[in-house]
mmCIF file of C-alpha atoms and ligand atoms in Angstrom:
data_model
loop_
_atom_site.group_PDB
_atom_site.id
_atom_site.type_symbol
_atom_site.label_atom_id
_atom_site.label_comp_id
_atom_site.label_asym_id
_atom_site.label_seq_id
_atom_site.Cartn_x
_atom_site.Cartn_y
_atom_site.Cartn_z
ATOM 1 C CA UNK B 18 -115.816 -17.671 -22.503
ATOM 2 C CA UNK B 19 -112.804 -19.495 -22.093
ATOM 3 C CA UNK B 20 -110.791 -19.794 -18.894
ATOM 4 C CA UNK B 21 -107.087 -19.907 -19.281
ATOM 5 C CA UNK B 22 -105.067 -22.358 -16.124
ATOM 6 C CA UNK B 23 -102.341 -21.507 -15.882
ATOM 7 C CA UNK B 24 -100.574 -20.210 -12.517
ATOM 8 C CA UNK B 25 -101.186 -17.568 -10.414
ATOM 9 C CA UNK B 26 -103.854 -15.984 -13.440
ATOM 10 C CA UNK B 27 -100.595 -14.823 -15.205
ATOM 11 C CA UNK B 28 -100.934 -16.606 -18.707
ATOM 12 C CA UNK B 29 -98.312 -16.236 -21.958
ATOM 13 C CA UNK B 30 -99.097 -15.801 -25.367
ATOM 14 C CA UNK B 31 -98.362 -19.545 -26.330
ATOM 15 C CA UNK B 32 -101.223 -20.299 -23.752
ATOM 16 C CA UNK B 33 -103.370 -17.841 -25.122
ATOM 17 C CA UNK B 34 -102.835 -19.126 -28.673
ATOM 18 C CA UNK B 35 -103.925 -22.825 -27.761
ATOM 19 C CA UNK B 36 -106.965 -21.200 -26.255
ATOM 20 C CA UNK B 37 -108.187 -20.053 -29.368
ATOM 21 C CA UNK B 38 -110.588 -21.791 -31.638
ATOM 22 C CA UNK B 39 -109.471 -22.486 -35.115
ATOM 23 C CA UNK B 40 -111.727 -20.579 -37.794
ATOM 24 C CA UNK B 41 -115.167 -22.972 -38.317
ATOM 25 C CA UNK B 42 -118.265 -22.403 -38.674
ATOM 26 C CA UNK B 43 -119.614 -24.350 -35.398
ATOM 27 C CA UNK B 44 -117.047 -22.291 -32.692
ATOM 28 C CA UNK B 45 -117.329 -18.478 -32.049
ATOM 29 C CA UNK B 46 -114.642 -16.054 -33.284
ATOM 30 C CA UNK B 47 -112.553 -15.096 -30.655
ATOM 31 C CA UNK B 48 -112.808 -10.982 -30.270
ATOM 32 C CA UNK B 49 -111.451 -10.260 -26.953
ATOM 33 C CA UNK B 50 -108.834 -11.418 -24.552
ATOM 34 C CA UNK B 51 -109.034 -10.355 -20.661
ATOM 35 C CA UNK B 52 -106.299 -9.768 -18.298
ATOM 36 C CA UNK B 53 -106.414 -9.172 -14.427
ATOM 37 C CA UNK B 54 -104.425 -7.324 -12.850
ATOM 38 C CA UNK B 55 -103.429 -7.550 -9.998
ATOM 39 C CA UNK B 56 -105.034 -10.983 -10.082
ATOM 40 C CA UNK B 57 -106.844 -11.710 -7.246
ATOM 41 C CA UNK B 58 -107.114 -15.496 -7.128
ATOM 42 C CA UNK B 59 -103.866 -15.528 -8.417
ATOM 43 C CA UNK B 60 -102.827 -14.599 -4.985
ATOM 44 C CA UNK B 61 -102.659 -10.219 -5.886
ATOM 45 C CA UNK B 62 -99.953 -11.270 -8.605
ATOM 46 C CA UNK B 63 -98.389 -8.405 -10.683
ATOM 47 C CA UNK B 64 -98.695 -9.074 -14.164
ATOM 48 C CA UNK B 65 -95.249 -8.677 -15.942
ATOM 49 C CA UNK B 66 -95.504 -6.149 -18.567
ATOM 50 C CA UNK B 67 -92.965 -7.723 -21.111
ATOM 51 C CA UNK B 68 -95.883 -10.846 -21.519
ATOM 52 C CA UNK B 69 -98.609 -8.028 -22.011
ATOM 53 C CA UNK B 70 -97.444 -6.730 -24.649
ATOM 54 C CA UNK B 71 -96.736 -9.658 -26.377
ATOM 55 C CA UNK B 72 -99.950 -10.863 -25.885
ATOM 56 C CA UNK B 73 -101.388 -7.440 -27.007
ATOM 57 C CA UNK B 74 -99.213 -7.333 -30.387
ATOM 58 C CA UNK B 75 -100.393 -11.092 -30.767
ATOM 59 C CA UNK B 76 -104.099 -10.110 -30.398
ATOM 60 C CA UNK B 77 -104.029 -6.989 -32.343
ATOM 61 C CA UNK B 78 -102.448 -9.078 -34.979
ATOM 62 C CA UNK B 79 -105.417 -11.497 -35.063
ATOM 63 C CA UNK B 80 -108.196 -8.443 -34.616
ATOM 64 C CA UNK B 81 -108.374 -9.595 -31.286
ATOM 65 C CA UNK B 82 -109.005 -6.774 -28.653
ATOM 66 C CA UNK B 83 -107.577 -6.491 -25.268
ATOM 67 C CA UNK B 84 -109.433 -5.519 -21.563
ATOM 68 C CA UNK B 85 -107.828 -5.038 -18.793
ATOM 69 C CA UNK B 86 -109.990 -5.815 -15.440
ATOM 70 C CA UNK B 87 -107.852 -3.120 -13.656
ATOM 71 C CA UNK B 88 -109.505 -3.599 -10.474
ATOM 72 C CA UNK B 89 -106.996 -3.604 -8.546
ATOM 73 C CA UNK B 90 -104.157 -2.179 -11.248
ATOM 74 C CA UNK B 91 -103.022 0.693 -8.500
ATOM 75 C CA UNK B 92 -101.800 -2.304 -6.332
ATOM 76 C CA UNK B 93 -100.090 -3.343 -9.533
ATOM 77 C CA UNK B 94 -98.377 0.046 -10.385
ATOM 78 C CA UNK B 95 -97.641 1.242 -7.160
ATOM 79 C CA UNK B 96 -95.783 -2.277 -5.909
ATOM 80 C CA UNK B 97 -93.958 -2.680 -9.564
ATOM 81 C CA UNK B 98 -93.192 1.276 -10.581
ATOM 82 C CA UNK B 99 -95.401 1.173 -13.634
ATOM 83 C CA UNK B 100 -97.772 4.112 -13.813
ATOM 84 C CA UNK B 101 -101.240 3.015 -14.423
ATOM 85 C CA UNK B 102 -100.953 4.692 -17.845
ATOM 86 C CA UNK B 103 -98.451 2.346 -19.197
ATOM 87 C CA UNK B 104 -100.342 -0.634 -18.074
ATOM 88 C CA UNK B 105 -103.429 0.523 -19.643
ATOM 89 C CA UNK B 106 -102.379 1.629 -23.649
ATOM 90 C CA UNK B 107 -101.717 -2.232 -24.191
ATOM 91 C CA UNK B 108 -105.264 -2.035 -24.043
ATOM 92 C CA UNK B 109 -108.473 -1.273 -26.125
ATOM 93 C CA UNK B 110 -110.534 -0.556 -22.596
ATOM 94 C CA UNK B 111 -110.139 -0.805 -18.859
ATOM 95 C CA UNK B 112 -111.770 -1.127 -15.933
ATOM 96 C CA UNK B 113 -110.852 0.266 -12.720
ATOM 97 C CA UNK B 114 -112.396 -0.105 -9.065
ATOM 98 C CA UNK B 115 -112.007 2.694 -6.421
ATOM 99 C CA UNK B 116 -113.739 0.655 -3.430
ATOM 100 C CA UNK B 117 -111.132 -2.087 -3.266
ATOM 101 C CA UNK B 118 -107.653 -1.685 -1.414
ATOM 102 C CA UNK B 119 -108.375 2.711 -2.856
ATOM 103 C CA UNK B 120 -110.751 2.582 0.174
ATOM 104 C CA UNK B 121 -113.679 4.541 -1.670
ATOM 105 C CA UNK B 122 -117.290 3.137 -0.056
ATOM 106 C CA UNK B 123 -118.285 2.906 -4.104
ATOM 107 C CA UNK B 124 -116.902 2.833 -7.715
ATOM 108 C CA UNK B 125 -115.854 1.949 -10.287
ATOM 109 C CA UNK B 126 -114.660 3.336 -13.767
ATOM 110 C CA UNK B 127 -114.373 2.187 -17.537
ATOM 111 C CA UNK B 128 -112.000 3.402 -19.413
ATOM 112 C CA UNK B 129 -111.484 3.186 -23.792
ATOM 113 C CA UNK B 130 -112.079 4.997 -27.106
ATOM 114 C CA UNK B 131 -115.269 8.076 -27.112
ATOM 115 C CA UNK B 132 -117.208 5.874 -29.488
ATOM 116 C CA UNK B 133 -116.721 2.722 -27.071
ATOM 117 C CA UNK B 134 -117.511 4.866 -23.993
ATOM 118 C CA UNK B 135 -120.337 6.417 -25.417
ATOM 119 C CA UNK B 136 -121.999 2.285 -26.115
ATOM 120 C CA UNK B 137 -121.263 1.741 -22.424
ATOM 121 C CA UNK B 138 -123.234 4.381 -21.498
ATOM 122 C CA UNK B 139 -125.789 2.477 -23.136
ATOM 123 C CA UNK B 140 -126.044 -0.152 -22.292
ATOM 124 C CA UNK B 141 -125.707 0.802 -18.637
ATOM 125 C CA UNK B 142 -128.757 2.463 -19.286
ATOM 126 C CA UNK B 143 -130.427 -0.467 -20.304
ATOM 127 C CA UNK B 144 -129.158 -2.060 -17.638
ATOM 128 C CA UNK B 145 -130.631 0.086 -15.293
ATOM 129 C CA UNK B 146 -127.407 1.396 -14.141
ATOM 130 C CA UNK B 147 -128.404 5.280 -14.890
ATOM 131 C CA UNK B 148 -127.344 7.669 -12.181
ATOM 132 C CA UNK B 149 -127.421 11.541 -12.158
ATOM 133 C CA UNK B 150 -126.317 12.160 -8.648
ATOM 134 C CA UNK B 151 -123.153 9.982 -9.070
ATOM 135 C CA UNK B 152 -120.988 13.371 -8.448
ATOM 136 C CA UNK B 153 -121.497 11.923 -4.853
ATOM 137 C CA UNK B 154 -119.947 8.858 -5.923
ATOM 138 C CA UNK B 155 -116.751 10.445 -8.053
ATOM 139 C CA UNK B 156 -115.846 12.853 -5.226
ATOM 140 C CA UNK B 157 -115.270 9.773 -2.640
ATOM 141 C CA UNK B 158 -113.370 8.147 -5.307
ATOM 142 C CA UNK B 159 -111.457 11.315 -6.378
ATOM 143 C CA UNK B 160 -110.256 11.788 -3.072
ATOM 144 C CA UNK B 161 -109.336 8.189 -2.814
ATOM 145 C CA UNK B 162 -107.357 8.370 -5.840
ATOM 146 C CA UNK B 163 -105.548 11.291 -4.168
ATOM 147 C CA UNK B 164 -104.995 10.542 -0.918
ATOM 148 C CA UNK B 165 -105.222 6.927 -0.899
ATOM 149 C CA UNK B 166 -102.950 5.645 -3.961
ATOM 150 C CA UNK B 167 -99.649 6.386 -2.464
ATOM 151 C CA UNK B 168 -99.792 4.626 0.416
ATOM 152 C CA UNK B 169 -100.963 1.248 -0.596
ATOM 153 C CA UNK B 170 -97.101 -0.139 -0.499
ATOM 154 C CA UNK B 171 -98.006 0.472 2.852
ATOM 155 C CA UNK B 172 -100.707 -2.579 2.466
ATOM 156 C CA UNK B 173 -97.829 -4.531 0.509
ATOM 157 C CA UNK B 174 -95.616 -3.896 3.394
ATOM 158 C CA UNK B 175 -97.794 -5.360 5.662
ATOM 159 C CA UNK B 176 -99.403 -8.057 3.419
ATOM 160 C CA UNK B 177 -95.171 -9.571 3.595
ATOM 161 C CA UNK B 178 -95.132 -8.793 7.683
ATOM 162 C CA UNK B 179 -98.118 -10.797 7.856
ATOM 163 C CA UNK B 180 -97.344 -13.780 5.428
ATOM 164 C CA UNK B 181 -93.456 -14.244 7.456
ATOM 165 C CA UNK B 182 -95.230 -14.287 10.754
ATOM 166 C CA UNK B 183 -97.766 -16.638 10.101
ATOM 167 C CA UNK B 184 -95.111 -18.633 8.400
ATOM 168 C CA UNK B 185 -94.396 -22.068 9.991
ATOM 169 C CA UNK B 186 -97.427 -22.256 11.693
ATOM 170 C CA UNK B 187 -98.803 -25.764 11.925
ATOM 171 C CA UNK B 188 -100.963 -26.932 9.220
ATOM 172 C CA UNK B 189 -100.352 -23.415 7.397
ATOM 173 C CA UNK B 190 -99.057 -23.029 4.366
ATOM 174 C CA UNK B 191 -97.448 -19.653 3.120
ATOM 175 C CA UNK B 192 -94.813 -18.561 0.795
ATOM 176 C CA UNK B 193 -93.423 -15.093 1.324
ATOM 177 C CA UNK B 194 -92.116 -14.709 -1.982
ATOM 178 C CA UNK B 195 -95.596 -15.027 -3.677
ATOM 179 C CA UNK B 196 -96.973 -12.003 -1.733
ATOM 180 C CA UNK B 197 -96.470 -9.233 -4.477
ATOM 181 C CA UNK B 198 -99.365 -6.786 -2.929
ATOM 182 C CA UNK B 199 -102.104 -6.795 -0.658
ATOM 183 C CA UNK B 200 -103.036 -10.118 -0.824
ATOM 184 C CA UNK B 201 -101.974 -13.369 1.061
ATOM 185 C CA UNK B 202 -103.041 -16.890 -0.204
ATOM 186 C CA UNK B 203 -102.687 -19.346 3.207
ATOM 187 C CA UNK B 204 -102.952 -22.904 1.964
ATOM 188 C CA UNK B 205 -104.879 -25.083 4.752
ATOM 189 C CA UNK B 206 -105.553 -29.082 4.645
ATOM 190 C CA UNK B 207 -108.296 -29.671 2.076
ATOM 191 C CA UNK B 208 -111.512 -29.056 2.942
ATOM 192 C CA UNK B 209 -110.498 -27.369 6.314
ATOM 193 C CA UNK B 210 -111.024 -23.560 5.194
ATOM 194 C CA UNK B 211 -114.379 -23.023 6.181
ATOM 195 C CA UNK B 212 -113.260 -24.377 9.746
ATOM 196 C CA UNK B 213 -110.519 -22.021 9.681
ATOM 197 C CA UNK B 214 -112.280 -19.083 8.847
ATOM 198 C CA UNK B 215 -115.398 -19.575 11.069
ATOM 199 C CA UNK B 216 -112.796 -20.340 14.236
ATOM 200 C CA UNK B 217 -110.292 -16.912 12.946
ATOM 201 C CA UNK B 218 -113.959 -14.670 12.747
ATOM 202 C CA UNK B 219 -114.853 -15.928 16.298
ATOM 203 C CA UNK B 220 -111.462 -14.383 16.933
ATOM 204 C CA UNK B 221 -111.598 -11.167 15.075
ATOM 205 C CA UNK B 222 -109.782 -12.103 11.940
ATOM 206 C CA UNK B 223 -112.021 -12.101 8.857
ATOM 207 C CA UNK B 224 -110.298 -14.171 5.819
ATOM 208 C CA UNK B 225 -112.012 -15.105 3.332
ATOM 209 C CA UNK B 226 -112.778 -19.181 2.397
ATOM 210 C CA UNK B 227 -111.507 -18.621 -1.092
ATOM 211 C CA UNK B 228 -110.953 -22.384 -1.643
ATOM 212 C CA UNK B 229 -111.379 -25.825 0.232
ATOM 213 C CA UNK B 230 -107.320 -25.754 0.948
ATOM 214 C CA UNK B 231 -107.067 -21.497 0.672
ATOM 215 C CA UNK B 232 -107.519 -18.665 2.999
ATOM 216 C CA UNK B 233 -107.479 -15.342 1.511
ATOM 217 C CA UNK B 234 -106.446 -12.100 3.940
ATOM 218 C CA UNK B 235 -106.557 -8.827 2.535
ATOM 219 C CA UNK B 236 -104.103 -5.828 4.085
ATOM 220 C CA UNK B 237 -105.758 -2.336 3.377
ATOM 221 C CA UNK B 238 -105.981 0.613 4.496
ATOM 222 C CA UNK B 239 -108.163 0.125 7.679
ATOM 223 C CA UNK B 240 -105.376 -2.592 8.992
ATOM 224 C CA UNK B 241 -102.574 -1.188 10.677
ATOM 225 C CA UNK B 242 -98.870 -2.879 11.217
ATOM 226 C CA UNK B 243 -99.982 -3.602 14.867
ATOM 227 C CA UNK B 244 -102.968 -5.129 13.976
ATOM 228 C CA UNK B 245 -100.858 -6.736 11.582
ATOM 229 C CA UNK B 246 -99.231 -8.688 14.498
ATOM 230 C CA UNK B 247 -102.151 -9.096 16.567
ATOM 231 C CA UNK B 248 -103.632 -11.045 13.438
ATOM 232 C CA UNK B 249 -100.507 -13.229 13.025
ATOM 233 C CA UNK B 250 -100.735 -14.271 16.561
ATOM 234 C CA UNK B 251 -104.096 -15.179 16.159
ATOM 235 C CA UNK B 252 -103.833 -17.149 13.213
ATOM 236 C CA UNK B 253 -100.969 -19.001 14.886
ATOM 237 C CA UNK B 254 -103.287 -19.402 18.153
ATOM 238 C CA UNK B 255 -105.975 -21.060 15.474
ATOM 239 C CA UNK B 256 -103.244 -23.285 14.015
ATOM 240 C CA UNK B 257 -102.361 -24.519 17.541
ATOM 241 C CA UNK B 258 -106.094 -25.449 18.762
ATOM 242 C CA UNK B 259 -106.862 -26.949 15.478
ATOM 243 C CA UNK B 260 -104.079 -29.346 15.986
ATOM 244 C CA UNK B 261 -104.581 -30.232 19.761
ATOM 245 C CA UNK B 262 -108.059 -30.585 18.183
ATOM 246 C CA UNK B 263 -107.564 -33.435 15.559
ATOM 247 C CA UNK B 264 -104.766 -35.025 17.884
ATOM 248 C CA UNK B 265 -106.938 -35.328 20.621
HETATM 249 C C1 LIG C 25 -114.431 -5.990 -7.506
HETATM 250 C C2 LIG C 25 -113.963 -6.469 -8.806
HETATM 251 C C3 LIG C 25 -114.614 -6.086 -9.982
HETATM 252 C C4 LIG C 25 -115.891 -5.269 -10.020
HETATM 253 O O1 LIG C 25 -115.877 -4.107 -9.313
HETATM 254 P P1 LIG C 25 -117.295 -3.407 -9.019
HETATM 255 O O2 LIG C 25 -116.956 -2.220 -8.192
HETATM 256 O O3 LIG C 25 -118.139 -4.397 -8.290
HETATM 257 O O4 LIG C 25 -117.855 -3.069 -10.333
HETATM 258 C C5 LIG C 25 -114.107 -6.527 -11.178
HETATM 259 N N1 LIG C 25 -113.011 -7.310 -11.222
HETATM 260 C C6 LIG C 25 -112.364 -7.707 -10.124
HETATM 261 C C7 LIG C 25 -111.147 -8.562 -10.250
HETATM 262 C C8 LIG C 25 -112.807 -7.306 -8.874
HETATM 263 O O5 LIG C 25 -112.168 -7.705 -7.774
#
């Protein structure tokens, strides 16, 4: 495996190429590349489709082939206009999750070629992953996928209320124009996000500790715009004592 840096998990095809081993005996061949999209440590970032498909035309080039972990790709198409469709025939297979921002309590899907599904299947066997009474499963989904797709800008909408309120908050650190979906990245003094998070919890606003310096919050389907605001306020109540805190 090897991890690409670059920033917010959107790579290009140069990077990609100066990941890959040379031919020789002592590396591995490379035989797949993997794109996220949205990315979620990458802050929910939208990948742009222009650099996908030069990266796919590279790849295919090379005998490479392409995965999409389409977790969260109906943030993607719904916030950039792209049906999920177009995203996914850059690729050889895709995976797609239902119990993210879709709202589902379970699921997730694989998507490629008959012959590739029909190894999957295997190996989920051998996995232990067999399950005949998944029809359970697939209607919760299927009813996420139509009810719930449509109204994730909702989530986007509110993922931007929440980032401009909380902006300017002392010790915060948020910039509105990185919020593409449902996902907010607040940057926090190093080593402070644990402290954050416990103190926001205490308060009824669960963020995740994603990094020493990063606070994740998630806007879905569950959150609405006034709890939206009651968040911000809280977060900006947090910011406040933490301050008085370390001054005092
Ligand atoms: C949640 C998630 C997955 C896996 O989804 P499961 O439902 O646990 O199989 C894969 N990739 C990303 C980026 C995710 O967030």
């Amino acid at each position: 495996c090897r991890l690409i840096q670059s920033k917010r998990g959107i790579f290009t095809k140069s990077d990609l190429q100066a990941a890959l081993r040379p031919p020789d005996i002592h590396f591995p061949r490379p035989r797949l590349v993997c794109i996220e999209n949205t990315h979620n440590r990458g802050g929910g970032s939208i990948w742009p489709m222009e650099k996908i498909v030069k990266i796919a035309a590279f790849a295919r080039q090379d005998g490479i082939s392409m995965h999409l972990d389409g977790a969260r790709i109906w943030n993607a198409s719904v916030a950039a206009g792209i049906p999920e469709s177009e995203y996914a025939r850059q690729f050889d297979s895709i995976s797609v999750c239902f119990s993210k921002g879709l709202g589902a309590p379970v699921g997730s899907a694989l998507a490629g070629t008959r012959t590739f599904i029909e190894r999957a299947r295997r190996f989920r066997k051998q996995f232990g992953g067999g399950m005949r009474q998944a029809g359970i499963l697939a209607a919760g989904a299927l009813f996420a996928l139509e009810h719930h797709r449509d109204r994730l800008a909702e989530d986007h909408a509110n993922a931007r209320v929440l980032a401009e309120h909380v902006h300017g908050a002392p010790g915060v650190e948020v910039d509105c124009e990185d919020v593409e979906t449902n996902i907010v990245l607040l940057r926090v003094p190093d080593g402070s996000a644990p402290v954050w998070a416990n103190r926001l919890a205490r308060n009824g606003v669960h963020v995740l500790s994603a990094a020493p310096n990063t606070l994740r919050a998630v806007t879905h389907l569950d959150v609405t715009r006034d709890q939206v605001h009651e968040a911000a306020g809280t977060i900006r109540g947090v910011a406040q004592e933490l301050l008085s805190e370390s001054g005092s």
